[in-house]
Coordinates of C-alpha atoms in Angstrom, one line a residue:
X18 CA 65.0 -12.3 -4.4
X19 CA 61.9 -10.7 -3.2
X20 CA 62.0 -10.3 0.3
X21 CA 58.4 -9.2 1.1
X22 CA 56.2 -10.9 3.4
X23 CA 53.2 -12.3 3.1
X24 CA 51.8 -12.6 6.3
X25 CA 51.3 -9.1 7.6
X26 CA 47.7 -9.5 8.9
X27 CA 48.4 -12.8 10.0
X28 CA 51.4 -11.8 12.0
X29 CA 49.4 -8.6 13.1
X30 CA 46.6 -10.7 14.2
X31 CA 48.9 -13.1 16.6
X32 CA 50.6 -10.3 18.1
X33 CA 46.9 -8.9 19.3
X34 CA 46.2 -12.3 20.4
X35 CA 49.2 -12.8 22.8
X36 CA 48.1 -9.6 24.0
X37 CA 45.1 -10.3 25.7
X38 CA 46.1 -14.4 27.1
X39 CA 45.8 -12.6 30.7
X40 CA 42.6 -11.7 30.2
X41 CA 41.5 -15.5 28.4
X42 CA 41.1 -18.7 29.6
X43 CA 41.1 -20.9 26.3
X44 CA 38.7 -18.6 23.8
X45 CA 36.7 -17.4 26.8
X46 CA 36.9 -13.8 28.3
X47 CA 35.2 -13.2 31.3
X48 CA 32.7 -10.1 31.0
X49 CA 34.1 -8.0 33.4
X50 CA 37.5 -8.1 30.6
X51 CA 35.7 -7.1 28.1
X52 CA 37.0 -3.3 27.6
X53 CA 40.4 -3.8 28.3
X54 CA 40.7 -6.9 26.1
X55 CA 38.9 -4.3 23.4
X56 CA 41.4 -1.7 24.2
X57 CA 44.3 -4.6 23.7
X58 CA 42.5 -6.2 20.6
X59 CA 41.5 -3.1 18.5
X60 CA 43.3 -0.2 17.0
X61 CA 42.2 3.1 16.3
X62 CA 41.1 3.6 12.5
X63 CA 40.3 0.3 12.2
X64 CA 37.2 -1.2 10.2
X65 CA 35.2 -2.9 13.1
X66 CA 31.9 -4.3 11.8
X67 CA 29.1 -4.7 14.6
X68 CA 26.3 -6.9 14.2
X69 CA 23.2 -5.5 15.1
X70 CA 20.6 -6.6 12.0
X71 CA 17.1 -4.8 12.4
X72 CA 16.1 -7.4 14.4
X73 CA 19.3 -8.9 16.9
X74 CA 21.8 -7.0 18.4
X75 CA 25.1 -7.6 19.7
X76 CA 24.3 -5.3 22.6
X77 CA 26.7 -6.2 25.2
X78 CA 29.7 -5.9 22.5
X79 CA 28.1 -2.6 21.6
X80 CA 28.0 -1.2 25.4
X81 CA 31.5 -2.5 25.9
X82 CA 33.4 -0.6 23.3
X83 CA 31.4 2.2 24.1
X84 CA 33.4 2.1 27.3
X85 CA 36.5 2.1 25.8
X86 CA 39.1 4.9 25.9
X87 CA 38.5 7.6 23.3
X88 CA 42.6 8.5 23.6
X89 CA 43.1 4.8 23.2
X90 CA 41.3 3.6 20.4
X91 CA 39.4 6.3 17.8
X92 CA 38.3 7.1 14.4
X93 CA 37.0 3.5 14.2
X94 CA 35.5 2.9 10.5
X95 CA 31.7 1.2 11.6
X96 CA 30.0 -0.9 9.7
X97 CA 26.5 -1.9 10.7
X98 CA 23.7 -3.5 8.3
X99 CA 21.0 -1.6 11.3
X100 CA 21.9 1.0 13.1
X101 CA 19.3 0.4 15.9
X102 CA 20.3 1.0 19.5
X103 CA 21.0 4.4 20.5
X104 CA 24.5 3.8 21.6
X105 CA 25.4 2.5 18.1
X106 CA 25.8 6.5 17.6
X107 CA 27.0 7.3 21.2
X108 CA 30.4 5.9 19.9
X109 CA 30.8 8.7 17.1
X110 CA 30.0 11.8 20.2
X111 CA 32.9 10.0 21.8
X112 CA 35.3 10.1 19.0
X113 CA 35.7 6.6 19.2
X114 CA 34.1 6.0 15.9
X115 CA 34.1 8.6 12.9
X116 CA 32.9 7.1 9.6
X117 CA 29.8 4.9 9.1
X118 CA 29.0 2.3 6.3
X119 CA 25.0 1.0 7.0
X120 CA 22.2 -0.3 5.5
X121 CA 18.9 1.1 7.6
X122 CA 18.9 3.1 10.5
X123 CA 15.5 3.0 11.7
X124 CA 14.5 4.3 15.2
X125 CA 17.9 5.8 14.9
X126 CA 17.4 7.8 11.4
X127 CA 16.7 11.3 13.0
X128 CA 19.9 11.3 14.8
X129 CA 21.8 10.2 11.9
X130 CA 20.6 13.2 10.3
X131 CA 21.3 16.0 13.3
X132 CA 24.8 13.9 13.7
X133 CA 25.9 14.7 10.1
X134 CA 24.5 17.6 10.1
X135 CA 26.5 18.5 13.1
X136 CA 29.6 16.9 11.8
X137 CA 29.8 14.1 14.4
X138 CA 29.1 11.5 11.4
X139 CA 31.0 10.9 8.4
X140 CA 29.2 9.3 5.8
X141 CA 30.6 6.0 4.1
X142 CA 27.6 4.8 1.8
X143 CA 24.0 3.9 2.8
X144 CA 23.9 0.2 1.4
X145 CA 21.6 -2.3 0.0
X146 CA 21.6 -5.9 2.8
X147 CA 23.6 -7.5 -0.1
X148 CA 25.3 -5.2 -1.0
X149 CA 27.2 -4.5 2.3
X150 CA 27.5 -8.1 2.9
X151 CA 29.6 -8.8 -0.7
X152 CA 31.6 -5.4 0.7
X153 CA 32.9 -7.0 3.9
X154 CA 34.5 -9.6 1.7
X155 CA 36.2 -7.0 -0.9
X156 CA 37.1 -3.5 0.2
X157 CA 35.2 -3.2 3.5
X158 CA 37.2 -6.4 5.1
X159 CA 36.9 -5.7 8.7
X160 CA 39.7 -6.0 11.2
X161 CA 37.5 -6.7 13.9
X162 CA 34.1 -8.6 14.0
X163 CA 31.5 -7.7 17.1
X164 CA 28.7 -10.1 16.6
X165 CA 26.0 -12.6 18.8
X166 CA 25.0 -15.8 19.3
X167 CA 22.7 -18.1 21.2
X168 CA 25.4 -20.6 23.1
X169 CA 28.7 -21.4 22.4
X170 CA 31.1 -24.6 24.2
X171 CA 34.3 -23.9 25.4
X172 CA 35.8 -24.7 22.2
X173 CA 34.1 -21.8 20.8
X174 CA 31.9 -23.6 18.3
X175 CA 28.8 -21.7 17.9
X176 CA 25.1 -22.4 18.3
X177 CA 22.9 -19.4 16.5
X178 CA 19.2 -20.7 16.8
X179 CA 16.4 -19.8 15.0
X180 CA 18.1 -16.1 14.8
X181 CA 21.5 -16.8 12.5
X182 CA 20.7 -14.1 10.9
X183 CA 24.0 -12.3 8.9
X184 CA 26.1 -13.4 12.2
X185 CA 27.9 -16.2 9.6
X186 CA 28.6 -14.1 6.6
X187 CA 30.3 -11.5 9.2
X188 CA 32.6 -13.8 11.0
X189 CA 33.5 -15.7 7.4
X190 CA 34.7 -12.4 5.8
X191 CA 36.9 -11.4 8.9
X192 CA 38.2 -14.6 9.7
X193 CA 39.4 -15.8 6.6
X194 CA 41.3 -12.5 6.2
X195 CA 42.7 -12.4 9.6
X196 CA 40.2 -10.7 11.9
X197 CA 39.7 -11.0 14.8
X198 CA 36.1 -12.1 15.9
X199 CA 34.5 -11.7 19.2
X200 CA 31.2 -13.8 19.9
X201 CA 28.3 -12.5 23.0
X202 CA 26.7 -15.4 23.5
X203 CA 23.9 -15.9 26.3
X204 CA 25.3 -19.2 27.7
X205 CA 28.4 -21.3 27.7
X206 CA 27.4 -24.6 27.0
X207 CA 29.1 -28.3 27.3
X208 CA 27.5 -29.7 24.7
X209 CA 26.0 -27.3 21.3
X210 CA 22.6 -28.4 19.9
X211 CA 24.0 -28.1 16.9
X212 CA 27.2 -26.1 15.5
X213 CA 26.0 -23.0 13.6
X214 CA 29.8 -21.7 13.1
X215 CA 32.6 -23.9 14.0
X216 CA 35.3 -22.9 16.3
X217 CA 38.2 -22.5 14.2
X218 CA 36.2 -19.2 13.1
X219 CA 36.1 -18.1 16.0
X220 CA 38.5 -16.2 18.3
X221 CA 36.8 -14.9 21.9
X222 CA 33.5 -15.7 23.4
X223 CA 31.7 -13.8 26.3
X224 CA 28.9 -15.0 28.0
X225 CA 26.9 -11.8 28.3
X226 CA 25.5 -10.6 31.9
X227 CA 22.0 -10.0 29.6
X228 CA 20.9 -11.9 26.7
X229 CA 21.4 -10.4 23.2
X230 CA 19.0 -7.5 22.4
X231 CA 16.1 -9.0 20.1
X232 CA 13.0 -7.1 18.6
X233 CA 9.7 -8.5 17.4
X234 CA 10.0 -6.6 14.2
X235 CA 7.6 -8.8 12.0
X236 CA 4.8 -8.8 14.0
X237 CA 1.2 -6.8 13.4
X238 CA -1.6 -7.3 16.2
X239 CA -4.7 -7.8 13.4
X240 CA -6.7 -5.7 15.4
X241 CA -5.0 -2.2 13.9
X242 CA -5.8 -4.0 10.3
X243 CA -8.3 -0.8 8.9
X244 CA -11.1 -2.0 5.9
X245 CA -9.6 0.5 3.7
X246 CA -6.2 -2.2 4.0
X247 CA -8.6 -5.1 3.4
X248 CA -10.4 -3.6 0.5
X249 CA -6.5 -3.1 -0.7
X250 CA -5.5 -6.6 0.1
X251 CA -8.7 -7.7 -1.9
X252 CA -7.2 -5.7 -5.0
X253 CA -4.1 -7.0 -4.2
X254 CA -4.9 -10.7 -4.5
X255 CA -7.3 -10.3 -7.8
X256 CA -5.2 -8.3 -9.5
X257 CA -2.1 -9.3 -8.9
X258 CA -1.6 -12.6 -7.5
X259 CA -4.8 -14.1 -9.0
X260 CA -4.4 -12.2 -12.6
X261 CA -0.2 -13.1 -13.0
X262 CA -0.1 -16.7 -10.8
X263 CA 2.2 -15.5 -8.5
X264 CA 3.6 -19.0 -7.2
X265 CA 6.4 -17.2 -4.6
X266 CA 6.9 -14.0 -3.0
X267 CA 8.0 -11.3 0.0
X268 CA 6.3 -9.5 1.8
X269 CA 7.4 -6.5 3.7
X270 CA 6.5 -5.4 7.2
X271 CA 3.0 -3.4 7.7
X272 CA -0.6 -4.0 7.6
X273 CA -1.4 -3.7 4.4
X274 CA 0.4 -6.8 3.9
X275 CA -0.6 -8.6 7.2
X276 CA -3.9 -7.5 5.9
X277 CA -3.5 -10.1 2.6
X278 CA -1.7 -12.9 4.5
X279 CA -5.3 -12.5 6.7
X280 CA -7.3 -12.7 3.4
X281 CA -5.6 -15.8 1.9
X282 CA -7.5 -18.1 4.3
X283 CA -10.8 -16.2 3.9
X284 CA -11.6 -14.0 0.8
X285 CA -8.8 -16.3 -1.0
X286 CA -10.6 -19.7 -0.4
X287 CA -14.0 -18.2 -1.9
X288 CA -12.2 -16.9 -5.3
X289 CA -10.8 -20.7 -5.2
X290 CA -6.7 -19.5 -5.0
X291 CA -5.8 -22.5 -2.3
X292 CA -3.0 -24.1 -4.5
X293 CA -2.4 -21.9 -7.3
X294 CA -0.6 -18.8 -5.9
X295 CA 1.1 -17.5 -2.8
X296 CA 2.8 -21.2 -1.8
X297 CA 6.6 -20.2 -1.1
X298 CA 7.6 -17.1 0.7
X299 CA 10.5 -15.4 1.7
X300 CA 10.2 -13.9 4.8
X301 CA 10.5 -13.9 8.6
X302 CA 8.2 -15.9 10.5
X303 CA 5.5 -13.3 10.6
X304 CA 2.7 -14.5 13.3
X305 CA 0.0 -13.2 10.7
X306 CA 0.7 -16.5 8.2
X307 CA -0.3 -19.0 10.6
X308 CA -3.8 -19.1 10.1
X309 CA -2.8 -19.8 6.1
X310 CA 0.0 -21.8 7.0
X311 CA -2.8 -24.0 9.4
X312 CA -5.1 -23.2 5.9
X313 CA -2.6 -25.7 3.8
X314 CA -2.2 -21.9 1.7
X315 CA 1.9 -22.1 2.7
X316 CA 4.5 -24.9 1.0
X317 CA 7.6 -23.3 2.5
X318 CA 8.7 -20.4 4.1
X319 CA 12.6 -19.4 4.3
X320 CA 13.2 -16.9 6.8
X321 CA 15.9 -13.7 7.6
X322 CA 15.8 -14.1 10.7
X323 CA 13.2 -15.0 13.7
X324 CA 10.3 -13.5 15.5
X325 CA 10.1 -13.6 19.0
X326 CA 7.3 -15.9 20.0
X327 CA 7.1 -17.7 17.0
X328 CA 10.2 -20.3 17.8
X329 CA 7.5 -23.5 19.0
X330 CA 5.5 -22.7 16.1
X331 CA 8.2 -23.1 13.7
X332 CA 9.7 -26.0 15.5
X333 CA 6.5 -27.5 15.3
X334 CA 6.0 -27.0 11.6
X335 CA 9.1 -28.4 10.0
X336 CA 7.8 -29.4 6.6
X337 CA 6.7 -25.6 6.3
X338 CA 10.2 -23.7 7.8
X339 CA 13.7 -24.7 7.1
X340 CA 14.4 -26.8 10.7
X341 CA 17.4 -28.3 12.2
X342 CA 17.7 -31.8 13.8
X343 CA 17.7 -29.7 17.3
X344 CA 14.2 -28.8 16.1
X345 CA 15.3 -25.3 15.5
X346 CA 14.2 -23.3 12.9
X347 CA 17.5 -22.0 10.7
X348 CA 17.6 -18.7 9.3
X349 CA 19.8 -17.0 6.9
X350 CA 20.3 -12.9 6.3
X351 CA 22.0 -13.3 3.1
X352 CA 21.1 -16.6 1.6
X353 CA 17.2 -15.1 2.1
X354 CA 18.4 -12.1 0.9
X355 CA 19.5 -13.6 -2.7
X356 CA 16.5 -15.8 -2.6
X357 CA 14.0 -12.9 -2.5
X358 CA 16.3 -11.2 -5.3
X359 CA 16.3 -14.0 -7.9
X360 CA 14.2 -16.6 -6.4
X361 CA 10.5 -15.4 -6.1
X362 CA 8.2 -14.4 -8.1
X363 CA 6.9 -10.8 -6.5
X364 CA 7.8 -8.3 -3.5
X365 CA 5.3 -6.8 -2.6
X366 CA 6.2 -2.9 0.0
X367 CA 5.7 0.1 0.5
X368 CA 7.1 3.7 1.4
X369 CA 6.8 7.0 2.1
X370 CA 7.1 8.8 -0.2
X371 CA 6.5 8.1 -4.1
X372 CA 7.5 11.1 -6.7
X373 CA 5.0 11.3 -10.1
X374 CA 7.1 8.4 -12.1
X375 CA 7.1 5.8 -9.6
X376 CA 10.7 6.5 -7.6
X377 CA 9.9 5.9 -4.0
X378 CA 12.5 6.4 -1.1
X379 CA 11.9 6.2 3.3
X380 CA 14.2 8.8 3.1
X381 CA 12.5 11.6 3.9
X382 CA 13.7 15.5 4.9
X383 CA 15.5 15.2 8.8
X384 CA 15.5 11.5 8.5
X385 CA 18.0 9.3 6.9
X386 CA 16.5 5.6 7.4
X387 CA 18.4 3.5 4.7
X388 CA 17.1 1.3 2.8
X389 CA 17.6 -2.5 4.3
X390 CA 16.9 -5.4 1.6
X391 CA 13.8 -3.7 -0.2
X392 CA 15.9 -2.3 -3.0
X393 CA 18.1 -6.2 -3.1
X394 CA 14.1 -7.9 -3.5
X395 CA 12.2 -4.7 -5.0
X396 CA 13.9 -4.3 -8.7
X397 CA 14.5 -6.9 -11.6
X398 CA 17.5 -8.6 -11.5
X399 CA 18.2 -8.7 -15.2
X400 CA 20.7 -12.0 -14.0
X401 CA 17.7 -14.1 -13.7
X402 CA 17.0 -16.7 -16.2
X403 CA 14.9 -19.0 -14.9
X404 CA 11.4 -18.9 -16.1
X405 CA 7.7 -18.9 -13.9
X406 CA 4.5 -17.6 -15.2
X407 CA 4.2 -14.8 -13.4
X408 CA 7.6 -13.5 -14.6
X409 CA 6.5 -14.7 -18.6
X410 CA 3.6 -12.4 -18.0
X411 CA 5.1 -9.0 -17.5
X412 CA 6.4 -9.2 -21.1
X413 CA 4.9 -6.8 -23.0
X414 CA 6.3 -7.2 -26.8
X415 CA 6.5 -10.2 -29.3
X416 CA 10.4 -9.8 -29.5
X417 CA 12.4 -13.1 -29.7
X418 CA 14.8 -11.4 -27.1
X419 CA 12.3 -9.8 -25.0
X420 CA 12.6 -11.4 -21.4
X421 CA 10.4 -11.7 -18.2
X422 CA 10.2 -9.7 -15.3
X423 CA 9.8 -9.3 -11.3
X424 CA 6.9 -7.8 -10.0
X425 CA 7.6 -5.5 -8.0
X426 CA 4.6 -3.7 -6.2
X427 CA 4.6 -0.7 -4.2
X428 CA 1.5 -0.7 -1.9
X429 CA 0.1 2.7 0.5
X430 CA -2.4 4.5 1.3
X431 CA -2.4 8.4 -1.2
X432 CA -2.0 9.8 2.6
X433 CA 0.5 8.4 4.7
X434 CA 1.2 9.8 8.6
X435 CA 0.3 13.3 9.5
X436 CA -1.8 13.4 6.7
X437 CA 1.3 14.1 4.3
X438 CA 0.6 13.2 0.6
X439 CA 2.9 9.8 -0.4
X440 CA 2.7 11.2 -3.9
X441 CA 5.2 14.1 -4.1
X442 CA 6.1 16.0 -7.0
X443 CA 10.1 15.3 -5.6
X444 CA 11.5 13.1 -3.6
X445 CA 12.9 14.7 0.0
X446 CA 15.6 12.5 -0.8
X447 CA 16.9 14.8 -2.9
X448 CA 17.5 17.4 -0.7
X449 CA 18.8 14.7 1.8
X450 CA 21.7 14.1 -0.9
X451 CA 22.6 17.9 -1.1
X452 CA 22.8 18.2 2.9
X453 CA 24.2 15.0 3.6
X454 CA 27.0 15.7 0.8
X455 CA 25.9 12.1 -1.1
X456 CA 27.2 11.3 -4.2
X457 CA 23.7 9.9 -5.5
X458 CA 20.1 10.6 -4.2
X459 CA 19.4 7.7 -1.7
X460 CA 16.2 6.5 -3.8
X461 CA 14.7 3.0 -2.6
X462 CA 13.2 1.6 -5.6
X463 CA 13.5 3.3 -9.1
X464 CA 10.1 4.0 -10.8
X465 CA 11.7 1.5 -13.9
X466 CA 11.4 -1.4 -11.5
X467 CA 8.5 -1.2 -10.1
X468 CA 5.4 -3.0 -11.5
X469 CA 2.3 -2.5 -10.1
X470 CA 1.0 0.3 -7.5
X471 CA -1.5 -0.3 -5.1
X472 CA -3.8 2.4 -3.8
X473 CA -7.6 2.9 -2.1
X474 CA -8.6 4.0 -5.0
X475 CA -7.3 1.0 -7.7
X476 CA -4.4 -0.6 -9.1
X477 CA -2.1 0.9 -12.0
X478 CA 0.2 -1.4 -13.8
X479 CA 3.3 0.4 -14.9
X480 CA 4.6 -2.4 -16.4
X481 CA 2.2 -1.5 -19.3
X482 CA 3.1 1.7 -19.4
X483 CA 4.8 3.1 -22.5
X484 CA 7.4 6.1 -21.4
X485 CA 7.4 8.3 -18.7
X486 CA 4.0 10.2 -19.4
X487 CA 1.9 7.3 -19.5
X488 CA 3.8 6.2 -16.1
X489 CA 2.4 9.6 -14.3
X490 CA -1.1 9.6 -16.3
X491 CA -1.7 5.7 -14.3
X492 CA -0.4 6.9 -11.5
X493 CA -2.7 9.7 -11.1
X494 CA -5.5 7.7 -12.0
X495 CA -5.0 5.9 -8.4
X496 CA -3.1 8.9 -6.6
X497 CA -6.7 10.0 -5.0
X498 CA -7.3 13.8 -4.0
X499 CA -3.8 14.5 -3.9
X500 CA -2.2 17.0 -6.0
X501 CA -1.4 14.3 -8.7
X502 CA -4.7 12.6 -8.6
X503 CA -6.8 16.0 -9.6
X504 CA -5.2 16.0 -13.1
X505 CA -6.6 13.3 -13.8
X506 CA -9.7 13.7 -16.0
X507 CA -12.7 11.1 -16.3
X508 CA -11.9 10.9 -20.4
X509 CA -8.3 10.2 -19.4
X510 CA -9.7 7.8 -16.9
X511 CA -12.1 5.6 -19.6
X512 CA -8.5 5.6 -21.9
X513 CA -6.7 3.8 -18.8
X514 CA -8.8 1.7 -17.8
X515 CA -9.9 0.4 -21.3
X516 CA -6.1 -0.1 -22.0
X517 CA -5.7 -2.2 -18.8
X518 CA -3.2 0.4 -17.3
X519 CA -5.6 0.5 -14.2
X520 CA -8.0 -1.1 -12.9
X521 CA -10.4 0.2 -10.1
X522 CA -12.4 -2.2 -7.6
X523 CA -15.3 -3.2 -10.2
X524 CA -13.0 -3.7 -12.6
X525 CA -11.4 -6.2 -10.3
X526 CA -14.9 -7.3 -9.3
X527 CA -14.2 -6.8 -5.8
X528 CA -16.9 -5.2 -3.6
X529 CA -15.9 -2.5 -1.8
X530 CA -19.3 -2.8 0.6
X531 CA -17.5 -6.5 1.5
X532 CA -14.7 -4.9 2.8
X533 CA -15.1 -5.7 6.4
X534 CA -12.8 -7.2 9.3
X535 CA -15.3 -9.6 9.2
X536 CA -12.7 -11.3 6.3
X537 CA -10.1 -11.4 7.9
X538 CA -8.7 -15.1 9.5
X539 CA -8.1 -13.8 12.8
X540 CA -9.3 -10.1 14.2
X541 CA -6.6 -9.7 17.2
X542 CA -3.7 -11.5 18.7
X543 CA -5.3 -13.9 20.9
X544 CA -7.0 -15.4 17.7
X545 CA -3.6 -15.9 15.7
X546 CA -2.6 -17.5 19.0
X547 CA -5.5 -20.2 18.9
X548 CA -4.7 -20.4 15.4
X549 CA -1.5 -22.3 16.3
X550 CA -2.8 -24.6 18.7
X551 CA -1.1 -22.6 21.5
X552 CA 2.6 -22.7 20.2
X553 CA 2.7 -19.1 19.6
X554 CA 3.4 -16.6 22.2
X555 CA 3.5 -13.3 21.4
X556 CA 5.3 -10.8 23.5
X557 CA 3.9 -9.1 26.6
X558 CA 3.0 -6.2 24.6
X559 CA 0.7 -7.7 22.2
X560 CA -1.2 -9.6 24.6
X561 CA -4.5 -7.8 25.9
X562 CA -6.1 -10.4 27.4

């Protein structure tokens, strides 16, 4: 007779429970509880997983077990898709954390670096968004879930907002498994909205002293928008969008590709586009699509996340943004996520650094960022079978097998900040892997999977290219006066650009003389605000008027 049990974690999980009724009243823990219910509800070595996306954070959570005893509870595996606030990493000087599995680190990269450097850090894997998300639910199950919402009732039944974000996937994958999961939310509530995340996944709620911590991320004030992005987003949109019919897309943060979202209205009306490309988008709500969205450019628009100002606009735009009955615009981390992998047509980024065959990385030497969901939306899932002209026309051969592809374009200036080249001959990511005692190099985007590069000087579609040397010889051709750009020779040049393999602005028939800000929908912050008919309103520190 086999005598084992079966319930172990569930029988773990109501001991912990019981422990803390002293401290509860139904699911709810008064604030001031918080670090000794943590200290009652967490072991050491544990595998605690603390929400703090790139964009909200479960910041009271995070200060609380911060405060907890180091002799009481240590060694704590983390697991965080953003490693954003400062005392994310305070917990590994205390001891109270030791090893980290992430996805970006952000403002927070350099002192990843110094930490494992200085031994304070043990590194777990730097993950894609997805990738760490279909972890939690196999070999990274966590014990304990930290995460945030908008309001919950007293029955614990959540209400999320416009900002779900991953705060569903992280609760599912430890409370089916017996976790225990721990809700901030900024108010207690009688009656929800709507319920994000029923109760029965649910264990504690606090009611924070502060709201959750949440960053306008998305948003670009138009007025930092240079010419030498709108001359790019004018290449951009001929030949790419225009030239493949690119029907859906991402876009990822920066101003090169506020810069095109400001041109759809504008440059893309006189070349006729309205209707043909650039009508569903995976992104978050950024501020700089209203004035296409108000254009009749935008069809839908599924989001990560939120962007602070932006929740009346949404509200008020239902058949654009996915919107609850509350009127609430719902967002989802990892349905978005898989969307932008196998749903659209393009994504469209950027980076740091780019070696001579197209690999690109934000890791750079001192700073180890991560990679967030670029790599998830910036490569060709080869599961994809569904079929949409833009995809058709990246095949290159008359092969009865040969299938479509994602375009994947990589978009920068050949001089990024400080002056540095983006075109290296290697990656710093290299070196990162040696000192940071990786098993791989933490590259971003392999040079196989990317499509198209935009630069100042052209386009150069490595989708065309055949082998590694034609790769670098197109790359050149748009790499500028950097080191790569001076092999290029003006017979080499002719070759490329008679082949298709680049094209420069006249070959694009784009003017670089009507590269102006003059194209752009709106110039500054005030005039996306006007755009919306008032329902936008950016934070304090956009607005200069």
């Amino acid at each position: 007779m086999n005598n084992r049990s079966w319930t172990t974690k569930r029988d773990e999980k109501r001991k912990k429970l019981a422990s803390v009724q002293h401290l509860v009243k139904g699911k709810i823990i008064d604030a001031k509880n918080m670090k000794e219910a943590l200290e009652c509800l967490i072991s050491s070595d544990d595998r605690v997983v603390l929400e703090g996306d790139n964009q909200k954070q479960a910041s009271f959570l995070s200060e609380a077990l911060n405060s907890v005893d180091p002799k009481k509870i240590h060694d704590l595996h983390m697991i965080m898709s953003s490693i954003s606030r400062p005392d994310h990493l305070t917990l590994f000087e205390k001891g109270i954390g030791s090893k980290i599995d992430f996805s970006y680190a952000g403002p927070q990269s350099l002192r990843v670096a110094q930490m494992i450097e200085d031994g304070m850090l043990k590194m777990g894997e730097i993950h894609t968004y997805l990738e760490l998300y279909g972890r939690l639910f196999v070999d990274l199950i966590p014990k304990v879930a930290l995460v945030a919402a908008e309001k919950a009732d007293e029955k614990g039944n959540l209400y999320t907002g416009s900002n779900t974000e991953e705060t569903p996937t992280i609760i599912e994958a430890a409370s089916f498994k017996d976790g225990i999961v721990i809700v901030q939310v900024n108010e207690i509530v009688e009656e929800l909205p709507r319920v994000d995340i029923p109760s029965d996944w649910v264990d504690f709620v606090v009611q924070s002293p502060e709201p959750y911590q949440l960053e306008a991320l998305f948003t670009r004030d138009p007025s930092g928008i240079t010419e030498l992005q709108i001359l790019m987003g004018m290449m951009a949109i001929r030949g790419i969008y225009e030239k493949h019919n690119v029907q859906s897309l991402n876009h990822g943060i920066g101003f090169n590709t506020a810069a095109i979202e400001l041109l759809l209205p504008t440059y893309g009306e006189s070349l006729g586009l309205k209707g043909k490309i650039a009508k569903h988008w995976t992104l978050n709500p950024h501020p700089t699509l209203i004035p296409a969205i108000e254009s009749g450019w935008v069809e839908s628009i599924h989001s990560f996340g939120g962007e602070v100002g932006m929740e009346r606009y949404t509200a008020a735009r239902p058949d654009v943004f996915f919107t609850g009955k509350d009127g609430k615009m719902r967002s989802n981390r990892a349905l978005c996520q898989v969307a932008g992998q196998y749903a659209v047509d393009m994504f469209v980024g950027s980076t740091l650094q780019m070696d001579y065959y197209g690999n690109s990385s934000t890791v750079t030497s001192g700073r180890l960022s991560g990679f967030g969901g670029a790599p998830n939306m910036g490569h060709n899932p080869h599961g994809r079978r569904h079929s949409t002209p833009a995809w058709l026309d990246m095949i290159t051969t008359n092969s009865s097998m040969e299938r479509g592809k994602k375009l994947v374009v990589q978009m920068f200036e050949t001089y990024g900040q400080g002056n540095s080249p983006v075109f290296v001959e290697s990656l710093d990511a290299i070196k990162v892997r040696d000192e940071a005692d990786l098993a791989t190099t933490p590259v971003m985007i392999y040079g196989d999977d990317v499509t198209h590069v935009v630069t100042e000087e052209g386009v150069a579609y490595l989708y065309k290219a055949e082998g590694l040397e034609e790769r670098r010889q197109a790359l050149s051709a748009i790499a500028g006066v950097t080191k790569l750009g001076r092999e290029q020779s003006p017979k080499e040049m002719r070759k490329l650009r008679d082949r298709g393999l680049v094209a420069l602005p006249e070959d694009l028939k784009v003017k670089r003389t009507e590269a102006k800000r003059s194209l752009l929908a709106a110039k500054n912050v005030r005039e996306l605000v006007q755009w919306s008919d008032g329902l936008y309103d950016p934070p304090e520190k956009f607005k200069n008027w």
